[in-house]
PDB file of C-alpha atoms and ligand atoms in Angstrom:
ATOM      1  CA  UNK H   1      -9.048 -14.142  18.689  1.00 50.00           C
ATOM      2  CA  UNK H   2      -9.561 -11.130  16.827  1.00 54.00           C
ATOM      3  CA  UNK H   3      -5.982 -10.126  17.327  1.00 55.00           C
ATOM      4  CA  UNK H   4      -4.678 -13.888  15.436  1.00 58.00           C
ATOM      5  CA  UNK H   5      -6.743 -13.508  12.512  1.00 56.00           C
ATOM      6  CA  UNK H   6      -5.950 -10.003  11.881  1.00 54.00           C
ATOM      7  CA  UNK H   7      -2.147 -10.765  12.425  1.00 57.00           C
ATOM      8  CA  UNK H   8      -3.204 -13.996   9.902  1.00 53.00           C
ATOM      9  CA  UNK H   9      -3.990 -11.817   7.248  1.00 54.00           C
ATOM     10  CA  UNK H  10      -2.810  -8.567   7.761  1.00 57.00           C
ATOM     11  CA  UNK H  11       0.821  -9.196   9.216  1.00 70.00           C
ATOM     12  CA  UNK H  12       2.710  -9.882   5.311  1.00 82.00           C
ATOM     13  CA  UNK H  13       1.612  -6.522   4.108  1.00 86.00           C
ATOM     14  CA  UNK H  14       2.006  -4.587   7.411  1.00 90.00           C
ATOM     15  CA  UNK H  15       5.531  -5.230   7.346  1.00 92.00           C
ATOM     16  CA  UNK H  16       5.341  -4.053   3.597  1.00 92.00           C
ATOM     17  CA  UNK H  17       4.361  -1.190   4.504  1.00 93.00           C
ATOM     18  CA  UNK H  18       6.379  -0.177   7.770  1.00 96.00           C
ATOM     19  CA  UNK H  19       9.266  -1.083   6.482  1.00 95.00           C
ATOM     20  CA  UNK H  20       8.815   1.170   2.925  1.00 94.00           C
ATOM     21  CA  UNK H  21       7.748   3.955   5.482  1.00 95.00           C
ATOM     22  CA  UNK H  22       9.585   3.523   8.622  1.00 96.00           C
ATOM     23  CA  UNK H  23      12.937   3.669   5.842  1.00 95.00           C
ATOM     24  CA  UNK H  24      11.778   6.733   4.169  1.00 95.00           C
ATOM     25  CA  UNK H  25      11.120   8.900   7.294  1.00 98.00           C
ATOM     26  CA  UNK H  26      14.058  11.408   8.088  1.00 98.00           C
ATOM     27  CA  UNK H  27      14.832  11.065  11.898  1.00 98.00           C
ATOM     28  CA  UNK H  28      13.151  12.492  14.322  1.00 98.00           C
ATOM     29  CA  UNK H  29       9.918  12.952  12.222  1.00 98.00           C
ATOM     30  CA  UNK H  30       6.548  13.705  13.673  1.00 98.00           C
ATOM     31  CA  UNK H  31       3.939  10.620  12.230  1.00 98.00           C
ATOM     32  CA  UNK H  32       0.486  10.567  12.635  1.00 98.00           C
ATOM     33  CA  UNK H  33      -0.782   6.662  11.930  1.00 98.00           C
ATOM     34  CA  UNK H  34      -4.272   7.004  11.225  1.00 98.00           C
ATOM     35  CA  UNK H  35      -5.521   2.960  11.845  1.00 97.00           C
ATOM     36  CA  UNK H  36      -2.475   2.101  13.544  1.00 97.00           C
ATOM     37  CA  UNK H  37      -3.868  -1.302  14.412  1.00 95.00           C
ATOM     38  CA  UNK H  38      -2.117  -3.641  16.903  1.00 94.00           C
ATOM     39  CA  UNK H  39       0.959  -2.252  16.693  1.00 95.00           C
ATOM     40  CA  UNK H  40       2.496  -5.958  15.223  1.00 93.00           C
ATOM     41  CA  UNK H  41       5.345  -3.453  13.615  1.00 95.00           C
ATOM     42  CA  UNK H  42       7.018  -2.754  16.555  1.00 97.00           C
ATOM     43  CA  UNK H  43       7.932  -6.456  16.692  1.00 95.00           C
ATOM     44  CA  UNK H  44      10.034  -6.139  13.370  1.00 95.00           C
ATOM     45  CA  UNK H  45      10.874  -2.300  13.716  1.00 97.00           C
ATOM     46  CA  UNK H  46      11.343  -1.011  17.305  1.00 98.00           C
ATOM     47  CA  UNK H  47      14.398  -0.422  17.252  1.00 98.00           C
ATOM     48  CA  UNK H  48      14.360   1.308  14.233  1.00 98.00           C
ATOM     49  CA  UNK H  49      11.650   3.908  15.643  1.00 98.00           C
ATOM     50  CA  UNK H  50      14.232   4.246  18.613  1.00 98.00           C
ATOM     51  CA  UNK H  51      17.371   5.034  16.922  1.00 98.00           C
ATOM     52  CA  UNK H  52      15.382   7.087  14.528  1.00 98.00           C
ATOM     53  CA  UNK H  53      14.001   8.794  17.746  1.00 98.00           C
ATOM     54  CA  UNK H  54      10.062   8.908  15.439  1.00 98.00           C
ATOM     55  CA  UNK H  55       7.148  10.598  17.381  1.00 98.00           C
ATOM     56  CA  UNK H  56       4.288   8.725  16.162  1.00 98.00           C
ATOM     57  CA  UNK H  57       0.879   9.263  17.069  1.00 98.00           C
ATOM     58  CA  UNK H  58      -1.784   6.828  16.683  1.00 98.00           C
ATOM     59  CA  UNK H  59      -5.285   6.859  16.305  1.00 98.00           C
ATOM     60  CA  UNK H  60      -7.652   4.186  15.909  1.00 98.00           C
ATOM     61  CA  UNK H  61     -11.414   2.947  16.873  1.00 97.00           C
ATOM     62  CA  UNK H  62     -10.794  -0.336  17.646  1.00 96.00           C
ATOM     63  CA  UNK H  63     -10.318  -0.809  21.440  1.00 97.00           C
ATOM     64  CA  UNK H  64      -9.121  -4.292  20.905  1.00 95.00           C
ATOM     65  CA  UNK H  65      -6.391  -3.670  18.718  1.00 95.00           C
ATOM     66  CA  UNK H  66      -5.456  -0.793  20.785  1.00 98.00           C
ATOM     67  CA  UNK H  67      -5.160  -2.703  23.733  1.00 98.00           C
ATOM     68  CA  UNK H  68      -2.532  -5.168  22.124  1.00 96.00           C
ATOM     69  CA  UNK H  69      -0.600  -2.067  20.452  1.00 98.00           C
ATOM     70  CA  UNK H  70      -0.190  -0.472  24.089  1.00 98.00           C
ATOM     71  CA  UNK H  71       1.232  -4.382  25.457  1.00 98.00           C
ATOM     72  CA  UNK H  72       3.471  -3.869  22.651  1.00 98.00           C
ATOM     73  CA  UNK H  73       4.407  -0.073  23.738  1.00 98.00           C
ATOM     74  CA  UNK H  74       5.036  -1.344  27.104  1.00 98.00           C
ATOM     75  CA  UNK H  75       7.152  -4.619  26.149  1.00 98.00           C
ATOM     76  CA  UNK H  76       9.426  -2.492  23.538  1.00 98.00           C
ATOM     77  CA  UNK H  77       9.620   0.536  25.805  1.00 98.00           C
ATOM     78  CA  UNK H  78       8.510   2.754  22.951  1.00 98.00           C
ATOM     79  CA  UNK H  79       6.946   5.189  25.559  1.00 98.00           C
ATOM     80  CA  UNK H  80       8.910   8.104  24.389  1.00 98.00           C
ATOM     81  CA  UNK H  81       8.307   7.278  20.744  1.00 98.00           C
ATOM     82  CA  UNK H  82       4.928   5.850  20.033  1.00 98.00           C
ATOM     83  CA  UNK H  83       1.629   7.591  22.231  1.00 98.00           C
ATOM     84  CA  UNK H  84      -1.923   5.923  20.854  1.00 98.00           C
ATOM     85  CA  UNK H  85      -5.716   7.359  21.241  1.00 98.00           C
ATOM     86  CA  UNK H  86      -8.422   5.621  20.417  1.00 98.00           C
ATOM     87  CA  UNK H  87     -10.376   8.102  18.567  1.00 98.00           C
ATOM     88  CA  UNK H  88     -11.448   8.002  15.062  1.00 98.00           C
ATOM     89  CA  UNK H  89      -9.837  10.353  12.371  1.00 98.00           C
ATOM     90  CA  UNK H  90     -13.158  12.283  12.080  1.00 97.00           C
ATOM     91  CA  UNK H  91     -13.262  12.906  15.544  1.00 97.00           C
ATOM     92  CA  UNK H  92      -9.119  13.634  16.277  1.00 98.00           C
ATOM     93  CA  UNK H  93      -7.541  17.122  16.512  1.00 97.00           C
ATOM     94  CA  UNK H  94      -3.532  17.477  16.794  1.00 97.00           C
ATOM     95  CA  UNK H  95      -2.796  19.245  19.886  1.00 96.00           C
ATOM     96  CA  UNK H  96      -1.747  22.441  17.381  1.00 93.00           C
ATOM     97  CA  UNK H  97      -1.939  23.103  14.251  1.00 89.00           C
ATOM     98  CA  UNK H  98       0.678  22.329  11.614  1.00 95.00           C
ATOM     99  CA  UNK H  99       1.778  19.305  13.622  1.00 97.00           C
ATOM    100  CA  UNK H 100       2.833  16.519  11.385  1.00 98.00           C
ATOM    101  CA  UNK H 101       5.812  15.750   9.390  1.00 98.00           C
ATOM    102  CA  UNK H 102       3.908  12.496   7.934  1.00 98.00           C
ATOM    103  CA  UNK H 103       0.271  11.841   7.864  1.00 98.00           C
ATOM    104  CA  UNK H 104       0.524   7.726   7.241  1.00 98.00           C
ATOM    105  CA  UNK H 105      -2.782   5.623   6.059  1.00 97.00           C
ATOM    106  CA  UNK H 106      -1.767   2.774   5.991  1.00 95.00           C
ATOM    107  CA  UNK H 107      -4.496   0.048   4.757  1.00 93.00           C
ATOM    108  CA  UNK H 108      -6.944   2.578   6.118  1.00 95.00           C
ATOM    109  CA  UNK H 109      -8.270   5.111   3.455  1.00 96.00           C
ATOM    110  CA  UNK H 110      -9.969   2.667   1.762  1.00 93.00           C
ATOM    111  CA  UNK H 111     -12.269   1.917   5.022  1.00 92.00           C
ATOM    112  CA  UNK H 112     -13.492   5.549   5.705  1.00 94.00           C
ATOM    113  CA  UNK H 113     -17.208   6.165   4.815  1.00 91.00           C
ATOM    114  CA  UNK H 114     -16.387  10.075   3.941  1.00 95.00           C
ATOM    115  CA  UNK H 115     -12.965  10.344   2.244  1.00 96.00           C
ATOM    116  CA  UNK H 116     -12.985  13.666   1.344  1.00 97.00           C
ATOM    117  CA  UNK H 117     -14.225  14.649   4.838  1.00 97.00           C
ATOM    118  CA  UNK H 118     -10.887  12.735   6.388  1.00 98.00           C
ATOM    119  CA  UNK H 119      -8.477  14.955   3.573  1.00 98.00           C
ATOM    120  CA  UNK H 120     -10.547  18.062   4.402  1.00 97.00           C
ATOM    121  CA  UNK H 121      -9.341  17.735   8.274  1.00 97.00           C
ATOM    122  CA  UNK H 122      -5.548  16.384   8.207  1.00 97.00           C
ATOM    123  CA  UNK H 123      -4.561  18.388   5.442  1.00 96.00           C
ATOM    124  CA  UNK H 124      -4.262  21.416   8.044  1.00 95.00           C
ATOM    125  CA  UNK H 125      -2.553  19.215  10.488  1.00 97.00           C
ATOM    126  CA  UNK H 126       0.833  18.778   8.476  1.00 97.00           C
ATOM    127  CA  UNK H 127       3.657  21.136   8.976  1.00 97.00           C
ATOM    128  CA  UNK H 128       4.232  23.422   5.864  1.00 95.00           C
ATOM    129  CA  UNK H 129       6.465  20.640   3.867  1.00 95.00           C
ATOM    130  CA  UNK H 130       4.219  17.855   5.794  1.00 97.00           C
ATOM    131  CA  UNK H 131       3.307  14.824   3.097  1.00 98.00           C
ATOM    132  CA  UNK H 132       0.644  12.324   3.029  1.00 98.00           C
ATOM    133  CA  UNK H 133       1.382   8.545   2.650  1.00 98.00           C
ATOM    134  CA  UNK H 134      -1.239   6.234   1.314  1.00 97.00           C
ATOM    135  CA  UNK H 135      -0.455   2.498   1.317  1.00 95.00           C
ATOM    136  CA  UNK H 136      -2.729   0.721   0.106  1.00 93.00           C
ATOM    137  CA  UNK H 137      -4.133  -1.965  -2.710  1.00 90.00           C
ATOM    138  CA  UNK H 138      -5.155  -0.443  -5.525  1.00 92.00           C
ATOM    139  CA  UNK H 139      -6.664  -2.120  -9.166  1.00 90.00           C
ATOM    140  CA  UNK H 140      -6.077  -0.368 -12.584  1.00 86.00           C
ATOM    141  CA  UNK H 141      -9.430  -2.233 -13.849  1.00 77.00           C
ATOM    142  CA  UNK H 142     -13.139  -2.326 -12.674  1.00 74.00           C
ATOM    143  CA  UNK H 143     -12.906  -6.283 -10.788  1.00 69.00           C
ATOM    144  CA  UNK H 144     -16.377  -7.202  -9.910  1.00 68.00           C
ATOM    145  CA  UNK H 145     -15.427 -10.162  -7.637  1.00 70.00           C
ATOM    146  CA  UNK H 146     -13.295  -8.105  -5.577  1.00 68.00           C
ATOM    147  CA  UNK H 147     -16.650  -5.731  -5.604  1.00 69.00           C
ATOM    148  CA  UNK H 148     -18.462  -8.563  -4.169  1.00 68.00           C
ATOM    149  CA  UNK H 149     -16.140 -10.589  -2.413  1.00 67.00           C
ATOM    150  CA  UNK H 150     -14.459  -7.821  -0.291  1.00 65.00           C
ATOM    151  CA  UNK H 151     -17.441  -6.650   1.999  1.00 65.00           C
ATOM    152  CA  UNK H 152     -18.288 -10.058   2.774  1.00 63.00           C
ATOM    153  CA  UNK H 153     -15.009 -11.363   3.964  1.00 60.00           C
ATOM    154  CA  UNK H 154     -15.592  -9.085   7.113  1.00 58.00           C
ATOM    155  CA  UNK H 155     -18.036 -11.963   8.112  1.00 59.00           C
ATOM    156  CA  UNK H 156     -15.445 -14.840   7.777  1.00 58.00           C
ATOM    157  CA  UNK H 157     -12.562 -12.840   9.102  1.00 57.00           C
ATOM    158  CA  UNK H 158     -14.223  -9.897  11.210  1.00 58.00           C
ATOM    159  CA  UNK H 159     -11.822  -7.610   9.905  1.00 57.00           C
ATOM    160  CA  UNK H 160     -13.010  -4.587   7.501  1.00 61.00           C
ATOM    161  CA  UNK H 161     -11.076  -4.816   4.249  1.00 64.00           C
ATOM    162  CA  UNK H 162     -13.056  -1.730   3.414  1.00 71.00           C
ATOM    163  CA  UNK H 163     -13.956  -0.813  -0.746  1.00 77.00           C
ATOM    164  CA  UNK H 164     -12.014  -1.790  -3.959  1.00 83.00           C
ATOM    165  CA  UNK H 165      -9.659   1.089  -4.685  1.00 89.00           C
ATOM    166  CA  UNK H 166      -9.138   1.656  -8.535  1.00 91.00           C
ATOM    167  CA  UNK H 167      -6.495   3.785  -9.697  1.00 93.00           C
ATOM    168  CA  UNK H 168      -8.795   6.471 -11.675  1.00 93.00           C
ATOM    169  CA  UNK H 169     -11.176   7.277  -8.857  1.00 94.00           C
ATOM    170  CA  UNK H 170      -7.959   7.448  -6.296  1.00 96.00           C
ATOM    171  CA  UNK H 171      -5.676   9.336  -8.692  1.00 96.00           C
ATOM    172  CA  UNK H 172      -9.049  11.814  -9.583  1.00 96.00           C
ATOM    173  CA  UNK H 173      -9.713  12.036  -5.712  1.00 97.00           C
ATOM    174  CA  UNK H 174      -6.001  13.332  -4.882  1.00 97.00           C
ATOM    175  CA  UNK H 175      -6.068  15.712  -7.708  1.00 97.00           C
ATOM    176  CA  UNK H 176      -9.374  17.556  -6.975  1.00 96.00           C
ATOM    177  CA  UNK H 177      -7.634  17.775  -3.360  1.00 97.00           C
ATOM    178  CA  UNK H 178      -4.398  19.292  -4.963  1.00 96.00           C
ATOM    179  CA  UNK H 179      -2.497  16.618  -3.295  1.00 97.00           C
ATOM    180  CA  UNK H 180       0.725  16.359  -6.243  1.00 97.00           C
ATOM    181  CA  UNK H 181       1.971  12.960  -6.089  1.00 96.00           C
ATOM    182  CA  UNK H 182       6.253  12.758  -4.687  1.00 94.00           C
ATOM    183  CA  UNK H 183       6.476   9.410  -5.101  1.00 96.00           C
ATOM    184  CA  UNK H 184       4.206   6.482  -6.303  1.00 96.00           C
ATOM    185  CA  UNK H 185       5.691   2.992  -6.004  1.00 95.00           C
ATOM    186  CA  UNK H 186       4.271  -0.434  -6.902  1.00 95.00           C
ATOM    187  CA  UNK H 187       5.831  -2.899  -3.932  1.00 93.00           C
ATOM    188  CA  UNK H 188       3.690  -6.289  -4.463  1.00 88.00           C
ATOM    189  CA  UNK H 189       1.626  -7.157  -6.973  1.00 86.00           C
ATOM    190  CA  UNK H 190      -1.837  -9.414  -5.274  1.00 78.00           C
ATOM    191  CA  UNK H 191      -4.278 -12.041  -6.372  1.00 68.00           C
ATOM    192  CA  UNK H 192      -6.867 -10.268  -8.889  1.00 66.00           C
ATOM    193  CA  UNK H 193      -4.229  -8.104 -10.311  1.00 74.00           C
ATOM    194  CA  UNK H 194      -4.370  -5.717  -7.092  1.00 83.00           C
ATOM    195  CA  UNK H 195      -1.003  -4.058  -6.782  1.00 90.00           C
ATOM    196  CA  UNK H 196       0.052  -3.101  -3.214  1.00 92.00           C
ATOM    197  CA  UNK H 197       1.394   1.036  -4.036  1.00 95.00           C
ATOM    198  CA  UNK H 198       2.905   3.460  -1.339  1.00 96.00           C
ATOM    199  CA  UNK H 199       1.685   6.875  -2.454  1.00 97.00           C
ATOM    200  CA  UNK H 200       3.377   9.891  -1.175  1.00 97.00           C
ATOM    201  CA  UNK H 201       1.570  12.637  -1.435  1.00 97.00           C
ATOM    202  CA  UNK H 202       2.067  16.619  -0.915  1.00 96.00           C
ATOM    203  CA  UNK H 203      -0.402  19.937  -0.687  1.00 92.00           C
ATOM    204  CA  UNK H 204       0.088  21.711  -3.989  1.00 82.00           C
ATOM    205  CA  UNK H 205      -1.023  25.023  -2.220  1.00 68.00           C
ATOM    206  CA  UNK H 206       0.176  24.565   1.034  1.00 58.00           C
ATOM    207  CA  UNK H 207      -1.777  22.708   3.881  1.00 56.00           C
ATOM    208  CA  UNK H 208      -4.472  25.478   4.166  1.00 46.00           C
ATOM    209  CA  UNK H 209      -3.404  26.901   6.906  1.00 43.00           C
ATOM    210  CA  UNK H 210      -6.744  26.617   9.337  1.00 38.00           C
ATOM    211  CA  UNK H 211      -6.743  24.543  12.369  1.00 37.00           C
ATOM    212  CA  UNK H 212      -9.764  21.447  12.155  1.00 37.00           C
TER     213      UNK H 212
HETATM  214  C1  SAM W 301      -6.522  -2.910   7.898  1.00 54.06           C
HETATM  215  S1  SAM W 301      -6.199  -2.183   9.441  1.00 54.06           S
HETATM  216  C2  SAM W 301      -4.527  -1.584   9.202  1.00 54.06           C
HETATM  217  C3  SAM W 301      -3.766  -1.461  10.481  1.00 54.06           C
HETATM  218  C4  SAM W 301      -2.299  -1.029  10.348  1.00 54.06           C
HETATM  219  N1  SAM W 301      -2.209   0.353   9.903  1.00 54.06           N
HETATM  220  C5  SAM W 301      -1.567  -1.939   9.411  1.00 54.06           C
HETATM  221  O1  SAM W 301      -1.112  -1.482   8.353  1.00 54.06           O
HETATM  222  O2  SAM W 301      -1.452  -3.120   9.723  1.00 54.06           O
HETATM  223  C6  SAM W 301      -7.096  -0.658   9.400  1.00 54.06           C
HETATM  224  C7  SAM W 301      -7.245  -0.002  10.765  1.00 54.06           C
HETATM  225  O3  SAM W 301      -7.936   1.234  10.606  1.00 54.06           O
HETATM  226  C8  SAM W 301      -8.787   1.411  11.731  1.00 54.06           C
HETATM  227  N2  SAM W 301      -9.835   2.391  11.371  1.00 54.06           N
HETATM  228  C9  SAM W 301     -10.937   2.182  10.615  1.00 54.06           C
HETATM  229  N3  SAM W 301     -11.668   3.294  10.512  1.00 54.06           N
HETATM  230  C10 SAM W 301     -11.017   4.254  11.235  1.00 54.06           C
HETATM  231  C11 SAM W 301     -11.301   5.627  11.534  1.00 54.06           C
HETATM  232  N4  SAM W 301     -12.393   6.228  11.050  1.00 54.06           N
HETATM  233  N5  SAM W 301     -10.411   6.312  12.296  1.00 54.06           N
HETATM  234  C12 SAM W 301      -9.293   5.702  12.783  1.00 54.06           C
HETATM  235  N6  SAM W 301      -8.997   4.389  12.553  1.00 54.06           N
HETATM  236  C13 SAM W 301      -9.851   3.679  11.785  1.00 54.06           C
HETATM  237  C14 SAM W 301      -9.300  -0.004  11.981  1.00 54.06           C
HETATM  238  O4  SAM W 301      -9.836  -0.168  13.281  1.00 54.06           O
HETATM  239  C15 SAM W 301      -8.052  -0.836  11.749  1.00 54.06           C
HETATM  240  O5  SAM W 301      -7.306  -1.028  12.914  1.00 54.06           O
END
């Protein structure tokens, strides 16, 4: 049950997503997904992680979701390509330092109690020219509806759609981080004038160098 209503609402804009990032990721890249869900993308794009020959690590907390991702694993023979842990970000460590080539959030950022404590950790886990990708919806104006209507669809739906990003605070947050923005791309605008952006991100002074 929980799996059909998050593939009811989340499936449209997962695709979005993977297929923006899963495109834009030189071969053989190293990925940590951060909230990699069910897995659904494989469906649409596991071939694509094959030829492509991705490592992709993902991490979530949700044992349910998990569960279906590994079925998917199994069914696409992604083995070799895709390994999953069900940990939470603020718990995770890479098994060395400097590990990443891509450190993907994708729909997740916005449901982490601590931000800054989640950028304080994986900034040391990407490799020297590593990059951060947030996907996410993101509103240029204060919208208090969205405010009040987005905690309380987790009771209709049971899935977290986590806070109402706005483009100040989120723009503010990466640049007390000294994350400079590579790329910042609008690919759907949504109902309440959200806009769905893919926001790659780099470490101005490199990734800090300590192991978290
Ligand atoms: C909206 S879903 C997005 C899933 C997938 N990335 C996608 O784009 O379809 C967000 C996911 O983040 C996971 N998540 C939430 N908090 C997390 C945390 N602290 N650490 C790791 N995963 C987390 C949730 O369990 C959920 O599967």
């Amino acid at each position: 049950m929980k799996n059909r209503l998050y593939q009811l609402f989340i499936d449209d804009v997962t695709d979005l997503c993977y297929k923006n990032c899963l495109s834009y990721f030189p071969e053989k890249s190293r990925v940590l997904d951060v909230g990699i869900g069910n897995g659904v993308m494989t469906r649409n794009y596991h071939s694509l992680i094959k030829n492509k020959d991705f490592r992709i690590t993902g991490i979530d907390i949700n044992k349910s979701y998990l569960n279906h991702c590994d079925r998917l694993i199994r069914a696409y023979q992604l083995e070799n390509n895709i390994q999953i842990f069900h940990k939470s970000v603020e718990a995770y460590a890479p098994p060395q330092k400097e590990y990443f080539d891509f450190i993907l959030f994708s729909m997740s950022f916005m449901l982490f109690h601590n931000q800054q404590i989640v950028l304080d950790r994986v900034r040391h886990w990407l490799k020297p020219e590593g990059k951060i990708v947030f996907f996410q919806t993101m509103f240029q104006k204060r919208s208090r509806l969205m405010e009040f209507v987005k905690p309380k669809l987790k009771y209709f739906t049971t899935i977290d759609f986590g806070k109402v990003t706005y483009d100040h605070d989120f723009y503010h947050l990466l640049e007390r981080n000294h994350l400079s923005i590579f790329e910042d791309k609008l690919l759907k605008r949504e109902w309440f004038k959200g806009e769905y952006r893919i926001i790659v991100t780099s470490v101005s002074n490199g990734n800090g160098g300590g192991h978290r």
